[in-house]
XYZ file of C-alpha atoms in Angstrom:
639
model
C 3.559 -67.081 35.249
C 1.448 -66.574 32.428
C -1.843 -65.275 34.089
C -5.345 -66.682 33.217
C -4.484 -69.897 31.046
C -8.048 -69.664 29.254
C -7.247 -66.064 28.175
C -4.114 -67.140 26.580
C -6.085 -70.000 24.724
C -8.821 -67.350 23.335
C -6.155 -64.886 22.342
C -4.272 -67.746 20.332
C -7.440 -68.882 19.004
C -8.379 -65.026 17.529
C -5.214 -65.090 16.303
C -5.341 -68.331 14.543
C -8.719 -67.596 13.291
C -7.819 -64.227 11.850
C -4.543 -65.830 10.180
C -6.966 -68.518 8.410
C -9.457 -66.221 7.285
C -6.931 -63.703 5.699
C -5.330 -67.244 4.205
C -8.839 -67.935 2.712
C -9.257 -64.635 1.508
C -6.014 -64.233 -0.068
C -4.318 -67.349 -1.427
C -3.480 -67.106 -5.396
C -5.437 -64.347 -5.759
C -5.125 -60.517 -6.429
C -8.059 -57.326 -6.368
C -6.212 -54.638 -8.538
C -4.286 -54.086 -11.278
C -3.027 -50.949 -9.554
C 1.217 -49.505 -10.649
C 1.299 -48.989 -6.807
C 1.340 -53.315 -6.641
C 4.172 -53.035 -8.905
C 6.131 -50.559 -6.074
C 5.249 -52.117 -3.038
C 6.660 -55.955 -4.399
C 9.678 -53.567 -5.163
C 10.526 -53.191 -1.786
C 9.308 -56.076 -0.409
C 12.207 -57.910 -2.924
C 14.693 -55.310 -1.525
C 14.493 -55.243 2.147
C 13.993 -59.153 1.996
C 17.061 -59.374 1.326
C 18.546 -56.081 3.101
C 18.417 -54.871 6.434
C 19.435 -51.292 5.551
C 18.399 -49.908 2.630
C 20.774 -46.489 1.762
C 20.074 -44.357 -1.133
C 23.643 -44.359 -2.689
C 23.312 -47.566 -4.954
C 19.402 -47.657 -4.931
C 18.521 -44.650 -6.942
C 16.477 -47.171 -9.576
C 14.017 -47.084 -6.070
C 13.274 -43.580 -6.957
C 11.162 -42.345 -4.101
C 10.448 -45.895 -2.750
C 14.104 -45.345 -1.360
C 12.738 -43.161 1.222
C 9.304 -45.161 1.839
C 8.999 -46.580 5.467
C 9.869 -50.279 4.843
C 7.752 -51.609 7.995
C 5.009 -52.669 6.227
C 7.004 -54.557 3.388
C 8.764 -56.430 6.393
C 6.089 -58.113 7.008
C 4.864 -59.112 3.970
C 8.690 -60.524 3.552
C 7.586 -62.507 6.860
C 5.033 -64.655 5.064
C 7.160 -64.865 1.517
C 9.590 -66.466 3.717
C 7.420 -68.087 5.228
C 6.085 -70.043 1.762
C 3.984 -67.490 0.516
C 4.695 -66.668 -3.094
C 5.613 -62.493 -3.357
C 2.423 -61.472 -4.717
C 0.784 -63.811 -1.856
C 2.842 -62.443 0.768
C 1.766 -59.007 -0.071
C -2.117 -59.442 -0.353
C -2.064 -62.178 3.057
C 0.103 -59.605 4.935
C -2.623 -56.678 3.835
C -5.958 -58.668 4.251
C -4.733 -59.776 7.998
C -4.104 -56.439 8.725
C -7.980 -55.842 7.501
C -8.905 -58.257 9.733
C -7.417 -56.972 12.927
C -8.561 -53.307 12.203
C -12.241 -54.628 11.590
C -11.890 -57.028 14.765
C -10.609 -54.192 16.879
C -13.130 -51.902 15.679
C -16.162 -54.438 16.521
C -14.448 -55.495 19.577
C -14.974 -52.245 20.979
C -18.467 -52.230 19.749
C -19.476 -55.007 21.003
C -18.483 -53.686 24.723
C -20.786 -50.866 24.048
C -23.900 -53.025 23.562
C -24.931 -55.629 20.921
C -27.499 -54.079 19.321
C -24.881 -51.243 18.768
C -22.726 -53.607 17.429
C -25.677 -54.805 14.944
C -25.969 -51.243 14.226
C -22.555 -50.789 13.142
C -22.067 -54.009 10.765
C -25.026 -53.065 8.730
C -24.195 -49.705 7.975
C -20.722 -51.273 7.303
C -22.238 -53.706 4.957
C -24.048 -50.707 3.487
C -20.882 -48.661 3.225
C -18.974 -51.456 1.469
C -22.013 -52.104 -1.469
C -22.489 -48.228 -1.865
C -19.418 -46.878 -1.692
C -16.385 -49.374 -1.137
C -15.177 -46.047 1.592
C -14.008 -48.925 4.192
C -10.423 -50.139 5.517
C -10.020 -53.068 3.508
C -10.678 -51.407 0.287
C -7.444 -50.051 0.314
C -6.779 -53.264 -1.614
C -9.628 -53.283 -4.215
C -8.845 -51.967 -7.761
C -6.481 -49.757 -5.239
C -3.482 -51.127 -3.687
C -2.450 -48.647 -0.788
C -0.652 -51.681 0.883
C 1.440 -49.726 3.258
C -1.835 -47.885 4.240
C -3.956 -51.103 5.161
C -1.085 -52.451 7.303
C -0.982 -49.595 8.993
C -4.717 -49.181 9.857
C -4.141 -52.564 12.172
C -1.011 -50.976 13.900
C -3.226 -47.936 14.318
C -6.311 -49.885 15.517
C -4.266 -51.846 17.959
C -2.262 -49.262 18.919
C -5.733 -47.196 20.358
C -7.179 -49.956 21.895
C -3.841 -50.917 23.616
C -3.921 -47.102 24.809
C -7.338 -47.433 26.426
C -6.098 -50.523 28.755
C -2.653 -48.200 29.833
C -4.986 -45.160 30.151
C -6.993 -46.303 32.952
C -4.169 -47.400 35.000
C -1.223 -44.532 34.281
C -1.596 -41.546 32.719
C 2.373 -40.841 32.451
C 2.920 -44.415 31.392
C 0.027 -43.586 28.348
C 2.221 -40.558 27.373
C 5.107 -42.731 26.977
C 2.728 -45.780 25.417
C 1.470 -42.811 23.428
C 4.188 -41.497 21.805
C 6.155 -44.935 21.296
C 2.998 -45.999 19.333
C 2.817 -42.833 17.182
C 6.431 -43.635 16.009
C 6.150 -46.992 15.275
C 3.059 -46.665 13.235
C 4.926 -43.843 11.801
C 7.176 -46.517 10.165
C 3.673 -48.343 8.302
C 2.457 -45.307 6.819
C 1.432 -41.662 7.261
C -2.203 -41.397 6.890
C -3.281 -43.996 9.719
C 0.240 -42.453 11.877
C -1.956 -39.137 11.713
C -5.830 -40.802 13.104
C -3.562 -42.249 15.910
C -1.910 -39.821 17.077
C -5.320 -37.445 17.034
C -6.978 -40.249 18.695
C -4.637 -40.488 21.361
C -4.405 -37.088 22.252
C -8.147 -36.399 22.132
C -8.174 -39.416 24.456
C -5.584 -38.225 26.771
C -7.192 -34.865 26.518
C -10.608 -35.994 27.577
C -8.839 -37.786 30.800
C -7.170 -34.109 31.871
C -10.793 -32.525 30.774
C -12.676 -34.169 32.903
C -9.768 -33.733 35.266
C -10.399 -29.481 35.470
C -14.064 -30.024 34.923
C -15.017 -32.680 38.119
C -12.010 -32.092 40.106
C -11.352 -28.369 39.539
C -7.222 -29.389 39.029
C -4.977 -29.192 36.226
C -3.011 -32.472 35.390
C -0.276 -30.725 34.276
C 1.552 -34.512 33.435
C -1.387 -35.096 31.148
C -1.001 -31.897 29.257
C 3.176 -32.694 29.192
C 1.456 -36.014 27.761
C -0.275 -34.588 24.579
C 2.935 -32.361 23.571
C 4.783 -35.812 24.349
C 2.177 -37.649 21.903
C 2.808 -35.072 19.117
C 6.375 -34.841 19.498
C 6.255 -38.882 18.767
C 4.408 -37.895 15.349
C 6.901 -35.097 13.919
C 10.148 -37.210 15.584
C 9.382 -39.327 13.242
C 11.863 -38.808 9.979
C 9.232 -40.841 7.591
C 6.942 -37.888 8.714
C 9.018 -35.609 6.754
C 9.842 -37.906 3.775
C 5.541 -38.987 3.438
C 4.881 -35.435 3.744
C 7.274 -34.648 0.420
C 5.865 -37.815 -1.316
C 2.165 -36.427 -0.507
C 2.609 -34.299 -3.897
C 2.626 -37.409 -6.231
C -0.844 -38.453 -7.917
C -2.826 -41.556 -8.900
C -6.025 -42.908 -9.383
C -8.316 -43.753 -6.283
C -11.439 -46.462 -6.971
C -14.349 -45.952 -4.629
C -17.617 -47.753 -5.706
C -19.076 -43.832 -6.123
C -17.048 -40.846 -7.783
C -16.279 -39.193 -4.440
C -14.964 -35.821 -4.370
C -12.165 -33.784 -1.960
C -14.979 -31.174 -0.758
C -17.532 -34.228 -0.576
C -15.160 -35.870 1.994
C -14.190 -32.566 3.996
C -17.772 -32.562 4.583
C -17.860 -36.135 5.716
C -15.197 -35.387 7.980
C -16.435 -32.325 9.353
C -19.574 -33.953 10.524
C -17.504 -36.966 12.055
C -15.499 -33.918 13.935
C -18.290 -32.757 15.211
C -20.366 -35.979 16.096
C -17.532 -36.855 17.782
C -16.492 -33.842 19.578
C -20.853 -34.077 21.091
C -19.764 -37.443 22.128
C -16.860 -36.292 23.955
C -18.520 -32.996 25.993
C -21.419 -35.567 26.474
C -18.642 -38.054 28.870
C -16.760 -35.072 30.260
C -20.121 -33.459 31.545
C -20.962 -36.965 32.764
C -20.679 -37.373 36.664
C -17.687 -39.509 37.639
C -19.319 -41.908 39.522
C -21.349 -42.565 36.444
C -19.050 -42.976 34.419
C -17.289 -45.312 37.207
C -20.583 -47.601 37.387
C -20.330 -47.310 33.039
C -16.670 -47.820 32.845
C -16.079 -50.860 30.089
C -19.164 -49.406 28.041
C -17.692 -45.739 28.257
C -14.250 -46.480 27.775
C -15.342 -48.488 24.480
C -17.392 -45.186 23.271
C -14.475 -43.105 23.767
C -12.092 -44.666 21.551
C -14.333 -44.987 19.166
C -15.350 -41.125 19.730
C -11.240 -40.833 19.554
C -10.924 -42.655 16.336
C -13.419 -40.593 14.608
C -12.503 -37.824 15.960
C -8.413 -38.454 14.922
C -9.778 -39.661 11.429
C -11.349 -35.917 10.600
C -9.263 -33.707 11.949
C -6.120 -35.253 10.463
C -7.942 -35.345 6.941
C -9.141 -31.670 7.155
C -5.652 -30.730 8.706
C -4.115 -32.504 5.344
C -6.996 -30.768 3.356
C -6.669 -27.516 4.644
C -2.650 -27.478 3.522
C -3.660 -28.717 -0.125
C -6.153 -26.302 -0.432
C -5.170 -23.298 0.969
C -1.539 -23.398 0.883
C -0.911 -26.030 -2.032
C 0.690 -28.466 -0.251
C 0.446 -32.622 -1.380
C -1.959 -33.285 -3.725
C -5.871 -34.469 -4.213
C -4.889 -38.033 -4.399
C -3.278 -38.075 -0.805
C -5.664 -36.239 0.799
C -8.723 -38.547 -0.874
C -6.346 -41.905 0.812
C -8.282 -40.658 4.089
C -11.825 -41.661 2.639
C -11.147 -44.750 4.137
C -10.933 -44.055 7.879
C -13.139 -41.284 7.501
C -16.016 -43.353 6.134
C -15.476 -46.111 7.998
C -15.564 -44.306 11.371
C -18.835 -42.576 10.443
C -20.108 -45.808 10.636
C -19.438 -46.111 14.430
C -19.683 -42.467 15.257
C -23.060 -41.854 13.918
C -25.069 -44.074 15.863
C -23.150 -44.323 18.731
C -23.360 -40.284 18.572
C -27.149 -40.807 18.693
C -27.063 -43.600 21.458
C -25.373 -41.181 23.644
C -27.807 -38.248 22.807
C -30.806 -40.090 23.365
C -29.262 -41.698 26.266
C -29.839 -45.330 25.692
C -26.620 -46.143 24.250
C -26.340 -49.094 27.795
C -30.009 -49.753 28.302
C -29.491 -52.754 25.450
C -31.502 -56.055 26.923
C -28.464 -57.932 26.472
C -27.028 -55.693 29.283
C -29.411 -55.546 32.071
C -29.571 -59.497 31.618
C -26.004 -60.438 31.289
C -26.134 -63.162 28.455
C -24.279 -60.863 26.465
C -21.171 -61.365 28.364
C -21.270 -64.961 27.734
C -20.647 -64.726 23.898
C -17.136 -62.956 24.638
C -15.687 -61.956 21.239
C -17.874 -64.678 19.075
C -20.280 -61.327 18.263
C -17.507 -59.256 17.108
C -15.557 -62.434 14.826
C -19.051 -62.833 13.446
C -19.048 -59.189 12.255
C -15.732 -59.304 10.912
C -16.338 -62.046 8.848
C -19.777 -60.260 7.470
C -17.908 -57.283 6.368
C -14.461 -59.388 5.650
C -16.263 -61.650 3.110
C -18.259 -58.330 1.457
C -14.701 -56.503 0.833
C -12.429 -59.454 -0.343
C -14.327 -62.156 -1.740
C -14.116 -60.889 -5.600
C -12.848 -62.566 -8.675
C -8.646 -62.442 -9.403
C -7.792 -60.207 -11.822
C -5.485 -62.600 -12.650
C -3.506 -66.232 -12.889
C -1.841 -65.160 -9.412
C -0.102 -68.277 -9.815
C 1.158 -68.211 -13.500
C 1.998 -64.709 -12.757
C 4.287 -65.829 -9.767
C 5.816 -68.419 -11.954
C 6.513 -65.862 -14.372
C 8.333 -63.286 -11.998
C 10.210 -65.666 -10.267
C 11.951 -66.888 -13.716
C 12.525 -63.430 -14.727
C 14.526 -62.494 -10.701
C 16.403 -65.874 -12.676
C 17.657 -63.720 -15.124
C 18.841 -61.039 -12.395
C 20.389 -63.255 -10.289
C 22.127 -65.901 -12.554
C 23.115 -63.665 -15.445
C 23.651 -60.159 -13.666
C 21.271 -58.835 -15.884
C 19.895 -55.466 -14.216
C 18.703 -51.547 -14.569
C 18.677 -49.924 -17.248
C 19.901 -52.979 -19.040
C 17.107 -55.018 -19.642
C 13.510 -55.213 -19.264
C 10.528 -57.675 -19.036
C 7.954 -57.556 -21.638
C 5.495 -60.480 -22.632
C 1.843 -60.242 -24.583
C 0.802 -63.504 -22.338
C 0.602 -61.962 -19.105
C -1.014 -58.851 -17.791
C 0.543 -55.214 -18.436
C 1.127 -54.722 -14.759
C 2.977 -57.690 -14.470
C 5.579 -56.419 -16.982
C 6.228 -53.604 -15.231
C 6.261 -55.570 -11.721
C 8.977 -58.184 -13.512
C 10.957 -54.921 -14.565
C 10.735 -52.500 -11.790
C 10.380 -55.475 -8.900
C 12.610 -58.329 -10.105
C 15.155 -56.424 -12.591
C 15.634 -53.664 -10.617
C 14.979 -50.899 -13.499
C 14.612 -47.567 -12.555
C 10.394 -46.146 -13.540
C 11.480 -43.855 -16.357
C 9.750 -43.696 -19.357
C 10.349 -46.196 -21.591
C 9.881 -48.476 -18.624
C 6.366 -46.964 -18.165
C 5.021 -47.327 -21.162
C 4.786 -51.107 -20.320
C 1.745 -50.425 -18.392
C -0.216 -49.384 -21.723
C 0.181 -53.037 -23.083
C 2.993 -54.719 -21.491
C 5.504 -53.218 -24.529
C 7.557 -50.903 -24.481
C 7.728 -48.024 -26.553
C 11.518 -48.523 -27.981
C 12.412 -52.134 -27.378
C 14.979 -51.775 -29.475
C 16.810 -49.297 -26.937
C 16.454 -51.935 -24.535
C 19.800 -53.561 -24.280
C 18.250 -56.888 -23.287
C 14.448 -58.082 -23.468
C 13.281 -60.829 -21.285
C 10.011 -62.303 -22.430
C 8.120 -65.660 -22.672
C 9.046 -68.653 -25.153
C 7.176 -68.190 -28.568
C 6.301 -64.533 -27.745
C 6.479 -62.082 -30.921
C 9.663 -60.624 -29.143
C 10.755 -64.454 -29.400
C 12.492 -63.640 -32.764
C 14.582 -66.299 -34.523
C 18.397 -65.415 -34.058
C 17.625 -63.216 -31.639
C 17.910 -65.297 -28.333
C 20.758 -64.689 -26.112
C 21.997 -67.693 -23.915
C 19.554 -70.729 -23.260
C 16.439 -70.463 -22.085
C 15.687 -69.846 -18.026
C 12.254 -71.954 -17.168
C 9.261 -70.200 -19.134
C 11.505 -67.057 -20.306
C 13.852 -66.483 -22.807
C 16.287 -63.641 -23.052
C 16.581 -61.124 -26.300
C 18.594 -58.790 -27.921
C 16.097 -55.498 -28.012
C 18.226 -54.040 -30.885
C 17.195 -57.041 -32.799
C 13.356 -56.803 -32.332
C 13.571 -53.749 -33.713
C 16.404 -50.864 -34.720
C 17.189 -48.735 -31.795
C 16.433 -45.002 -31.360
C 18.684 -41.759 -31.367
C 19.430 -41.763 -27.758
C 20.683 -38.249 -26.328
C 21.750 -39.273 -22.341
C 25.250 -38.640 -21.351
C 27.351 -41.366 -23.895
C 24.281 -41.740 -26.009
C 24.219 -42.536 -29.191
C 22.227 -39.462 -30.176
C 24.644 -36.810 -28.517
C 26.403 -36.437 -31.986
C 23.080 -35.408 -33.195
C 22.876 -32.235 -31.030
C 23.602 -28.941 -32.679
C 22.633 -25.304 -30.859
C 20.531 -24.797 -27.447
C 21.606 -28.250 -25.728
C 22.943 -28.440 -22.699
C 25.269 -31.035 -21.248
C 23.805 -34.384 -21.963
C 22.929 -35.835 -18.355
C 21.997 -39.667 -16.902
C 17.936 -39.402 -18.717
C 18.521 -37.188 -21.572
C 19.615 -33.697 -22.561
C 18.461 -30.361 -21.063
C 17.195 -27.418 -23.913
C 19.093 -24.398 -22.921
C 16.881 -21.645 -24.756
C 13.571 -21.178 -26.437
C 15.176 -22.784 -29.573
C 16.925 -26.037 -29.634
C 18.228 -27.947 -32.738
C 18.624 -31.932 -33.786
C 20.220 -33.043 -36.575
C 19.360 -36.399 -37.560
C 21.646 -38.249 -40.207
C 19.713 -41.048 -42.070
C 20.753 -44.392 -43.054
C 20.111 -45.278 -46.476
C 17.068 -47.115 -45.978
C 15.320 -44.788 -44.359
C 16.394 -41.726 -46.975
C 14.896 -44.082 -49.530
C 11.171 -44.518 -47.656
C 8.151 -43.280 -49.227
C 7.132 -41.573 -46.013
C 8.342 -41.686 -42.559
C 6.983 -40.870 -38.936
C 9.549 -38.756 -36.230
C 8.911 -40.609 -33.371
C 10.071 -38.072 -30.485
C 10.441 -39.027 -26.504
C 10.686 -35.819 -24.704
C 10.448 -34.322 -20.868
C 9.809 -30.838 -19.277
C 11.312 -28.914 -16.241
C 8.747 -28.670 -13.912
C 10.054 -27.677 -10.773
C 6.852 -26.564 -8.972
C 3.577 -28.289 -8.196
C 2.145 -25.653 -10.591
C 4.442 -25.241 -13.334
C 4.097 -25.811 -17.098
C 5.983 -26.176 -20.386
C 4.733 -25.688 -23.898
C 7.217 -27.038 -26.413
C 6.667 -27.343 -30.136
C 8.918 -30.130 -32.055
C 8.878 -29.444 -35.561
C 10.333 -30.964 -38.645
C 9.819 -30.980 -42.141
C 6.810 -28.960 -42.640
C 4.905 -31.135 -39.551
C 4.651 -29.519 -36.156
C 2.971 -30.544 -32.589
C 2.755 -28.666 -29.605
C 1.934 -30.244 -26.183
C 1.945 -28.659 -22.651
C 3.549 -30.307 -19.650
C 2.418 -30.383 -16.217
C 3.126 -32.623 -13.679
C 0.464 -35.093 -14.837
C 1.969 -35.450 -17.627
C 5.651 -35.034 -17.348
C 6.824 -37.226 -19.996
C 6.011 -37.401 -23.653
C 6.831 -40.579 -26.086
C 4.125 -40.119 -28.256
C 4.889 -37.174 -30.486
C 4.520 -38.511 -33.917
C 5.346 -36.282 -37.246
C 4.661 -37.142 -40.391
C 7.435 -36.282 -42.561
C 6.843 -36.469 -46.688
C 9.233 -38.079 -48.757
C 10.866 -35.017 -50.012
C 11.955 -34.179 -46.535
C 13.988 -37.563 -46.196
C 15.919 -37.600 -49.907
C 18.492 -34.787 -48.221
C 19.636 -37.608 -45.854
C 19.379 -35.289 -43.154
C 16.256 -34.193 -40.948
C 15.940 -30.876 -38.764
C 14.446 -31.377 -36.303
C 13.382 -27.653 -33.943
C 12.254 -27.764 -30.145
C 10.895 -24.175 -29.064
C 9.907 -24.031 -25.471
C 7.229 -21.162 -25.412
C 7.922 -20.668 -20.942
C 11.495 -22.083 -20.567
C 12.856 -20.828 -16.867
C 16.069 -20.972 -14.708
C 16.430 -22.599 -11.527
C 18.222 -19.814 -10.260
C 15.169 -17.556 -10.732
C 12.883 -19.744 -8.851
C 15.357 -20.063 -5.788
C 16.870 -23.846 -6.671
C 20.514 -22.979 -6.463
C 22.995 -21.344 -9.070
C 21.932 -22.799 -12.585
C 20.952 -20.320 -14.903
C 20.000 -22.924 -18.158
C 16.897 -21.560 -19.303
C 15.167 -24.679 -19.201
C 12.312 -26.054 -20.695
C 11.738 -28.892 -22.877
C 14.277 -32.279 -22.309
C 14.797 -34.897 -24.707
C 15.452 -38.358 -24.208
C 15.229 -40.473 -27.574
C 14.581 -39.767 -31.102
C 13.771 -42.004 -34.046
C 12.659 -42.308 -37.992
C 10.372 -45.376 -38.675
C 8.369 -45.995 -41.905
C 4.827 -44.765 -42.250
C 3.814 -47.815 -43.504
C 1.112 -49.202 -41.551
């Protein structure tokens, strides 16, 4: 019933072998300090506890609303499992390392084993010079979704080979079933398997019109059925609109976007030689060859689906603007990971030895199975993951899980409260607020990644934070304590701001060129807008004072800009927005004591480029747009 018993033992015991090492690797420990951790736990916290996931009462998901959720399913798998969240996340990403390496050497290993030498020290190289390999994904970076979706992609190609060889109609089916589920992981692998596929597929009906002198018109219906299964995909769409956001990629080397359309031209082409190579080759050859060849060609495949879907993705950035650097550099990957494979199996096959190996012609090779390939895995496995924590994984977990206490038990959530603690890294503020608390990523929440504070605590409603922290004020506690966290009023830590969204306690404040105040702040509707602050006693009677001013731009396009001047008292500061920096909480006037005895401060906004939407096509508004503000407040100058 179950076919060959001892197979079903070695499968089981790869499987338990790869679970263990990824356990080793990963167990209270974490390789980045990467926002995109911060995201990813997010979700995982969300769809552990949701099947469906709509946008209507998730907007504080932002664009992680729309992120395929496949990935984070999994790493829910081992938090329920007993993993602790941040645990779940790294186990569920280094096992999906291990598969994609295993696969990869797997399929070397068929070719010969002093191929498969070949490849693991240039992969060893790779990983010491550059850090350009799958599994890196997940040092100093953490492109989660990514690295579990290199495994679905891996397996997913070498599953193809075995359906290839007996049905080319049941491939095209295979084919485009795989293309959509990996389509559910993540974009960038999604794109290598579906090229590999088809260029597969495509070799098959090749060799087909070359040896046969027939057209296999089922196999052509195949390759439209392959790339149907990549644009049927609705995460297609959505990954393609997130591919305009930015970030911060770590190689071990500065590598740059021409650099790696280089690298990927040259695995195009060594890959394409590879493939004219086996479709010149005479079938009976190729018969006598077949396990060796079939290896070569998805490896061929892979490289070959690697470049072109990175120069496809590079070709839209640069010649039509579409997405941005970062997404197209998340290929550097694949790319240099399959020039690892391609390049000497390209020369191999050139030179024509690539199956006179020793190990071949004698047959001992055959008797070490897989152990080759596991021992190649672990080479590369331990050179990629076995780095120091860059931090207390398990005081962080502690940490988080008190502060989801606070959520859960008091109903504290959003835009009501945040995390913020001196004793534990930044990142991990902004994972307890965004992951755990369910706060939406706008600015105020953001600035916890500078230091773990944010800029205007005290327009924080509620402040959770750690017992004894400076935030720990006395009086300022609000209920008892919840294991190693305390909860705070934020408006006693320190006097709240002038805030100008919709209900705000700025909007009073608001005198010509304002729009209607909205959810984050208030629209300029001009070149010239005007605040009017009112001050308290106290701060009339300062000998100097600082504006502190959080402000926004409309920047509609990938390409636009604001300049906006804020002004006030004599001081002044202009600043121009882009979409790397969209948000400003950092302008900072100095205004002299003079300026504060009226009891009132002017405060001017003058947007130098201010546009419509209606005049760049987005609908009926015509606000002349331009500068936005979201909070406002006058703090002594007092060191």
């Amino acid at each position: 019933m179950f076919g060959n018993k001892t197979a079903w033992v070695r499968a089981g015991a790869i499987v338990l072998w790869c679970l263990v090492l990824a356990a080793v690797l990963s167990t209270n420990r974490m390789l980045s300090l990467s926002v995109d951790a911060s995201y990813h736990l997010q979700v995982m916290e969300v769809v552990r506890r949701a099947f469906l996931v709509p946008a209507v009462g998730h907007e504080w998901m932002a664009e992680m609303v729309a992120y395929p959720k496949l990935s984070h399913r999994f790493a829910g798998l081992f938090a329920t499992l007993g993993w602790s969240e941040i645990n779940a996340l790294l186990m569920a990403g280094v096992l999906s390392a291990g598969v994609a390496w295993l696969v990869l050497f797997d399929q070397a290993r068929r070719v010969s084993l002093t191929y498969l030498a070949i490849c693991a020290a240039l992969a060893l190289v790779n990983v010491y010079a550059l850090r350009g390999v799958i599994g890196a994904e997940l040092v100093r970076n953490f492109f989660y979704p990514q690295m579990v979706g290199e495994a679905v992609a891996a397996l997913g190609v070498a599953g193809g080979a075995v359906v290839l060889a007996r049905s080319r109609p049941a491939f095209a089916v295979y084919g485009a079933a795989m293309v959509l589920l990996c389509g559910c992981f993540h974009l960038v692998p999604t794109l290598r398997l579906c090229g590999a596929l088809m260029a597969m597929l495509g070799l098959a009906v090749l060799r087909d019109m070359i040896h046969a002198r027939r057209i296999d018109w089922i196999g052509l219906g195949g390759l439209l059925l392959i790339a149907a299964g990549l644009v049927g995909n609705p995460f297609f769409w959505s990954m393609r609109w997130m591919a305009v956001n930015n970030g911060s990629i770590h190689f071990a080397m500065p590598m740059t976007l021409n650099g790696l359309a280089g690298l990927s031209a040259l695995l195009v082409v060594l890959s394409a030689w590879i493939f004219l190579i086996e479709a010149l080759r005479p079938p009976a050859a190729v018969e006598e060859d077949a396990g060796p060849t079939r290896a070569a060609v998805l490896l061929a495949a892979l490289g070959a689906g690697a470049g072109v879907s990175m120069l496809a993705q590079y070709a839209l950035y640069a010649l039509r603007g579409e997405g941005s650097e970062y997404a197209v550099l998340k290929h550097g990957f694949g790319v240099c990971t399959l020039l690892v494979f391609v390049i000497p199996l390209w020369g191999m096959t050139v030179l024509g030895v690539r199956g006179a190996a020793f190990e071949e012609k004698s047959g001992w090779s055959a008797r070490l199975g897989v152990v080759p390939a596991l021992a190649a895995q672990l080479l590369v496995m331990l050179a990629v993951f076995l780095r120091p924590s860059v931090y207390e994984v398990p005081q962080v977990t502690a940490v988080l899980r008190d502060v989801r206490e606070v959520r859960l038990t008091r109903g504290l959530h959003g835009d009501q409260v945040m995390f913020s603690a001196s004793q534990v890294p930044a990142v991990a503020t902004y994972m307890g607020t965004i992951g755990m608390l369910q706060s939406a990523h706008g600015g105020n929440v953001l600035s916890l990644l500078d230091d773990g504070r944010p800029n205007r605590p005290g327009d924080v409603p509620y402040i959770v934070t750690l017992a004894g922290d400076a935030y720990d004020k006395p009086g300022c506690r609000s209920g008892a304590p919840l294991g190693l966290v305390v909860v705070v009023v934020g408006s006693c830590v320190e006097p709240p701001s002038l805030l100008f969204k919709a209900g705000g306690s700025g909007v009073s404040a608001l005198r010509t060129g304002w729009s209607a105040p909205e959810a984050g702040g208030v629209w300029a509707d001009g070149r010239q807008s005007v605040v009017e602050m009112r001050l308290s006693e106290a701060q009339a009677s300062l000998p100097g004072a600082v504006l502190e001013v959080a402000t926004f731009a409309f920047l509609p396009l990938k390409t636009s800009t604001r300049t906006v001047t804020v002004s006030a008292g004599g001081a002044s500061e202009t600043f121009t927005f882009n979409r790397q920096n969209a948000i400003r909480h950092d302008y900072r006037l100095l205004l002299p004591a003079e300026t504060l005895r009226s009891g009132v401060v002017r405060v001017v906004f003058e947007t130098k480029d201010p546009q419509t939407p209606a005049s760049l096509g987005l609908g009926a508004d015509n606000r002349l747009m331009g500068a936005g503000l979201e909070a406002m407040r006058i703090v002594s100058a007092a060191p």
